[in-house]
Short mmCIF file of C-alpha atoms in Angstrom, two decimals:
data_model
loop_
_atom_site.label_atom_id
_atom_site.label_comp_id
_atom_site.label_asym_id
_atom_site.label_seq_id
_atom_site.Cartn_x
_atom_site.Cartn_y
_atom_site.Cartn_z
CA MET F 204 -2.11 -167.64 -20.54
CA THR F 205 0.92 -169.78 -19.61
CA ILE F 206 3.07 -169.13 -16.60
CA HIS F 207 6.43 -170.74 -17.03
CA THR F 208 8.77 -171.90 -14.26
CA ILE F 209 11.56 -169.47 -13.75
CA LEU F 210 15.04 -171.08 -13.73
CA LYS F 211 17.11 -170.49 -10.61
CA MET F 212 20.77 -169.69 -10.15
CA GLY F 213 22.73 -172.84 -10.48
CA ASP F 214 20.88 -174.14 -13.61
CA SER F 215 23.53 -174.21 -16.35
CA ARG F 216 20.98 -172.91 -18.87
CA LEU F 217 21.24 -169.34 -17.27
CA LEU F 218 24.87 -169.28 -18.17
CA ARG F 219 24.48 -169.69 -21.97
CA ILE F 220 24.78 -167.04 -24.52
CA ALA F 221 21.32 -166.47 -26.07
CA GLN F 222 20.83 -166.60 -29.87
CA PRO F 223 19.54 -163.61 -31.90
CA VAL F 224 15.98 -163.59 -33.05
CA GLN F 225 16.01 -164.32 -36.81
CA ARG F 226 12.44 -164.10 -37.63
CA PHE F 227 10.04 -161.39 -36.43
CA ASP F 228 6.26 -161.12 -36.16
CA THR F 229 5.60 -164.89 -36.01
CA ASP F 230 2.92 -166.54 -33.99
CA ALA F 231 5.53 -168.26 -31.98
CA LEU F 232 7.41 -165.05 -31.05
CA HIS F 233 4.17 -163.38 -30.12
CA LEU F 234 3.18 -166.29 -27.90
CA LEU F 235 6.66 -166.26 -26.18
CA VAL F 236 6.27 -162.61 -25.48
CA ARG F 237 2.73 -163.00 -24.04
CA ASP F 238 3.86 -165.92 -21.89
CA MET F 239 6.83 -163.93 -20.66
CA PHE F 240 4.59 -160.98 -19.66
CA ASP F 241 2.15 -163.40 -17.87
CA THR F 242 5.03 -165.09 -16.07
CA MET F 243 6.67 -161.78 -15.11
CA ARG F 244 3.38 -160.34 -13.75
CA SER F 245 2.67 -163.52 -11.91
CA VAL F 246 5.76 -162.92 -9.64
CA ASN F 247 5.82 -159.15 -9.53
CA GLY F 248 8.89 -158.93 -11.77
CA ALA F 249 10.42 -155.71 -13.16
CA GLY F 250 11.66 -157.66 -16.12
CA LEU F 251 12.28 -161.02 -17.61
CA ALA F 252 14.61 -162.50 -20.25
CA ALA F 253 13.81 -165.54 -22.24
CA PRO F 254 16.70 -167.50 -20.93
CA GLN F 255 15.13 -167.32 -17.49
CA ILE F 256 12.37 -169.56 -18.74
CA GLY F 257 14.65 -171.83 -20.71
CA VAL F 258 14.32 -170.16 -24.13
CA ASP F 259 17.59 -169.49 -25.79
CA LEU F 260 16.74 -166.41 -27.58
CA GLN F 261 17.70 -162.62 -27.21
CA VAL F 262 14.30 -161.62 -26.03
CA VAL F 263 13.73 -159.35 -22.80
CA ILE F 264 10.71 -157.68 -21.52
CA PHE F 265 10.64 -155.13 -18.81
CA GLY F 266 8.36 -152.31 -17.40
CA SER F 267 4.81 -151.93 -16.23
CA ALA F 268 2.03 -149.31 -16.09
CA ASP F 269 1.68 -149.99 -12.34
CA ALA F 270 4.04 -149.69 -9.35
CA ASN F 271 5.96 -152.80 -8.59
CA PRO F 272 5.60 -154.31 -5.03
CA ARG F 273 9.32 -155.62 -5.24
CA TYR F 274 10.47 -152.11 -6.02
CA PRO F 275 7.82 -149.83 -4.46
CA ASP F 276 9.95 -146.56 -4.42
CA ARG F 277 11.14 -146.91 -8.09
CA PRO F 278 9.86 -144.84 -10.95
CA LEU F 279 7.70 -146.60 -13.62
CA VAL F 280 9.43 -147.96 -16.56
CA PRO F 281 7.30 -148.16 -19.71
CA PRO F 282 6.35 -151.76 -20.71
CA THR F 283 8.84 -152.84 -23.46
CA VAL F 284 9.72 -155.84 -25.52
CA LEU F 285 13.28 -155.72 -26.62
CA LEU F 286 14.81 -158.22 -29.13
CA ASN F 287 18.50 -158.47 -30.19
CA PRO F 288 19.50 -155.65 -27.78
CA VAL F 289 22.69 -153.62 -27.93
CA ILE F 290 23.70 -151.53 -24.92
CA THR F 291 25.99 -148.56 -25.26
CA PRO F 292 27.15 -146.58 -22.10
CA VAL F 293 26.55 -142.77 -22.47
CA GLY F 294 29.43 -141.39 -20.39
CA ALA F 295 31.61 -143.12 -17.84
CA GLU F 296 29.47 -142.59 -14.72
CA GLU F 297 28.23 -145.58 -12.76
CA ASP F 298 25.76 -145.96 -9.99
CA GLU F 299 25.63 -148.67 -7.40
CA ASP F 300 22.19 -149.63 -6.30
CA TRP F 301 20.24 -152.62 -4.96
CA GLU F 302 19.00 -155.38 -7.27
CA GLY F 303 17.04 -158.51 -7.01
CA CYS F 304 16.30 -161.25 -9.62
CA LEU F 305 13.56 -163.78 -10.11
CA SER F 306 16.34 -166.31 -10.79
CA VAL F 307 17.96 -165.44 -7.44
CA PRO F 308 14.87 -165.38 -5.13
CA GLY F 309 15.01 -163.93 -1.63
CA LEU F 310 18.48 -162.12 -2.11
CA ARG F 311 19.46 -158.56 -3.01
CA GLY F 312 22.87 -157.06 -3.77
CA LYS F 313 24.38 -153.71 -4.59
CA VAL F 314 25.31 -153.77 -8.21
CA PRO F 315 27.31 -151.15 -10.28
CA ARG F 316 25.67 -150.28 -13.58
CA TRP F 317 26.15 -147.47 -16.13
CA SER F 318 24.18 -144.45 -15.01
CA ARG F 319 23.02 -143.63 -18.57
CA ILE F 320 22.74 -145.91 -21.53
CA ARG F 321 21.50 -146.06 -25.14
CA TYR F 322 19.76 -149.29 -26.01
CA THR F 323 18.85 -150.39 -29.52
CA GLY F 324 17.20 -153.44 -30.88
CA PHE F 325 13.76 -154.44 -32.24
CA ASP F 326 10.26 -154.88 -31.27
CA PRO F 327 8.41 -158.20 -32.06
CA TYR F 328 7.33 -156.79 -35.49
CA GLY F 329 10.97 -156.05 -36.39
CA ASP F 330 10.61 -152.25 -35.91
CA PRO F 331 13.74 -150.59 -34.54
CA ILE F 332 13.94 -149.38 -30.99
CA ASP F 333 16.44 -146.73 -30.03
CA ARG F 334 16.31 -145.18 -26.65
CA THR F 335 18.63 -143.25 -24.33
CA VAL F 336 17.59 -143.71 -20.65
CA GLU F 337 19.09 -143.22 -17.17
CA GLY F 338 18.40 -144.27 -13.60
CA PHE F 339 16.15 -147.30 -12.81
CA HIS F 340 15.14 -147.64 -16.38
CA ALA F 341 18.90 -148.07 -17.37
CA ARG F 342 19.53 -150.40 -14.53
CA VAL F 343 16.51 -152.76 -15.46
CA VAL F 344 17.63 -152.86 -19.06
CA GLN F 345 21.23 -153.81 -18.18
CA HIS F 346 20.09 -156.46 -15.71
CA GLU F 347 17.82 -158.16 -18.14
CA CYS F 348 20.29 -157.98 -21.01
CA ASP F 349 22.92 -159.57 -18.75
CA HIS F 350 20.74 -162.65 -18.85
CA LEU F 351 21.37 -162.81 -22.55
CA ILE F 352 25.15 -163.15 -22.01
CA GLY F 353 24.90 -165.66 -19.20
CA LYS F 354 25.37 -163.31 -16.31
CA LEU F 355 23.49 -163.06 -13.07
CA TYR F 356 23.66 -159.99 -10.89
CA PRO F 357 25.62 -161.64 -8.14
CA MET F 358 28.43 -161.94 -10.69
CA ARG F 359 28.65 -158.21 -10.77
CA VAL F 360 28.55 -157.51 -6.95
CA ARG F 361 31.83 -155.92 -5.90
CA ASP F 362 31.25 -155.86 -2.08
CA PHE F 363 29.57 -158.96 -0.64
CA ALA F 364 28.98 -156.98 2.65
CA GLN F 365 26.25 -155.40 0.44
CA PHE F 366 24.57 -158.78 -0.48
CA GLY F 367 22.20 -160.67 1.55
CA TYR F 368 18.53 -161.84 2.17
CA THR F 369 15.80 -159.43 1.28
CA GLU F 370 13.79 -160.09 4.34
CA VAL F 371 16.82 -158.97 6.44
CA LEU F 372 18.05 -156.01 4.24
CA PHE F 373 14.43 -154.78 3.43
CA PRO F 374 12.00 -155.92 6.05
CA GLY F 375 9.21 -153.86 4.53
CA ILE F 376 9.33 -156.11 1.46
CA GLY F 377 7.46 -159.23 2.12
CA ALA F 378 8.85 -162.63 1.23
CA ALA F 379 6.08 -163.31 -1.16
CA GLU F 380 6.98 -160.15 -3.19
CA ASP F 381 10.55 -161.45 -3.53
CA GLU F 382 10.13 -165.03 -4.41
#
């Protein structure tokens, strides 16, 4: 079990475009995925992208079988490993909702995202993934995949009156759950 340091906003490595995974079902890839899940769980994350731990690959993980203390009122998203993702909006409808990020600790902002998306890619074995989702699931996937193109959620905030410290905006969420 290896818990990695999560890079924070301001680190230039978070702004890079991640490289596609070329080889599936390797020991190194499985170790990376395991470490990413260990790291995400250690900080109550809803998802994590490889660039957040300094790995320049198109690998994202998200979801959990248990409720997340950082997002206690959100529906469960199935645990997923997604490599080389492609996101396609299904329809033109967008929703604005609050987001936080492990690379932007202690802050939340209202972010517009496609309401419904189709995402495709591969699992660690190279098997295809093709899902159409909506709501919180769609939001989490879009947020994590943004990390693969060098975007952090504050870059998508449209109204900075809807951006601030979690402890002020959501006093019921403890600081420890949002760091």
